[in-house]
Amino acid sequence: MSKELVKKQFGANAAAYATSAVHAQGASLARLVELVQPQPGWRALDVASAAGHTAFAFAPHVAQVVVTDLTPEMIPVAAKLAAERGIANVTLELADAEALPYGDGEFDLVTCRIAPHHFPHIDRFMAEAARVLRPLGILAVVDNVVPGGESAADEAGAYINAFEALRDPSHHRALSVAEWMAAYAAAGFTLLHVETAPKRMAFTAWAGRMGVTLPTLAELRRRLVDAPPAAAAFFAVEAAGDDLSFTLEEAIFVGRKP
């Protein structure tokens, strides 16, 4: 998948991420700050920030946050939100998660929330996060996860990833918890904490955030309603008036560099 596609998708829908409840108010945001326990002297880097919600949650607790995104249109959206909230200790820069433009050991904390499923090479992101962190620095990741580890779970994971990619062609692949744990270990991190939590999604708002066409909306709805058993159990679809609600699973990973 081309990174140009990521920029195209998010550039066209940048403003929606400023008001997205999932990104701005999701339960994982406060929980991430609670788990990381940021310190006043820290310099933090938020990778693939979109509208900057994660960076802004950490900003009151650290000395500085560098807010980065691959998509040029996201930078003014995040800048506007920071100004509206009176957040002054942030800088905003374009950066590729897999080739960060920073020196070795520049940061005490790297965060990345609800974004890695867009990265073509998770191993490169993990290596870059490890490189720019100081010794004992923290890498905190939140992302959607899929079932995995046995044949039925792997099939469900593939179905869920295909469903996500239909809505957003820049979706590369959500990993399983086991794959994330292996990625942390491969990059040399000591994993300090892992937790998962379901998040209920309103179908129409979820699909609309990426500006899908009416035929795509209809196909997404069909795939949700007609999902095979393992994926259907994961989605737990329910009627919500004229809409549908369904479940995605989110995981938080916190690791320390040696």
Steps between C-alpha positions, in 0.01 A plus 500: 500500500635842402555766764365742241166323543516562875561870437219514245247328728582703809555824314148479360351432843736693729238725661289202609776385735482819705147410611511119486382376840703179462821700460423799722326333793567127477550325833851397398617862502470561874606143572817545297602805702422312822715202401797698369522738799674777302752718682532882490846500345423262218523574130237297316441406137153415373514305175220508240317753715214584261318786678736476799266365766757267658771765500267750662405253773867465594599866454395620849718231660830541310743773396443468125311289247601476136183434302559322169301365208567379148206695355561873439131588541502365856755753626276812480211301650715408799643854523150649511392257771811576709433874472135457598607306810780739590768230477834670448762229565452317170671520164345357184703334226461270202659161562486143372451248783739260328776760443485749785703818435654512848829407655571204722379528858311829467181403683387359833165385363364394162125460460293375208124454525250349255746526211739204464248299298583745219876431513635272225795387716434480874855376559642823353278713721602301808868529411467875446317544831777309677766708327360844592431402862751556775603203716203403721270697269140390459315392186122508547279372218124478467349332198218284378578130529347194338470136606797279423694194608283218367340426165147627578638811671740566212210473253296745708796738513536489122127567455511796741806648329333467158187667640710789633690535172177525301399801708852648496738382226792642701436238769795262474451242774399491864713253695403251767612551861753220458648669193534829688672328791743340258564837332589662833737215582664508156570873538667439836231639730399359834123484492361653820126489438244360257124536518211476259153651501203490263377823348151535356478673165196664341512359148390807303734739683787251473454456126428868439826614658678378185239641262405165345270482199144369533585169325795451737279584797253233389775241454649579841160453659453169320841374614424601856162327506615192305834447673610137553455363854837591655496852356131540590579411861772766499277768344198429726275703269187657650224715356510861619186665368553536126872442548718210610759484775791260506814426698863549416773408745772739609822415682748706699867402510760671719865400473836626623824527308798344682 
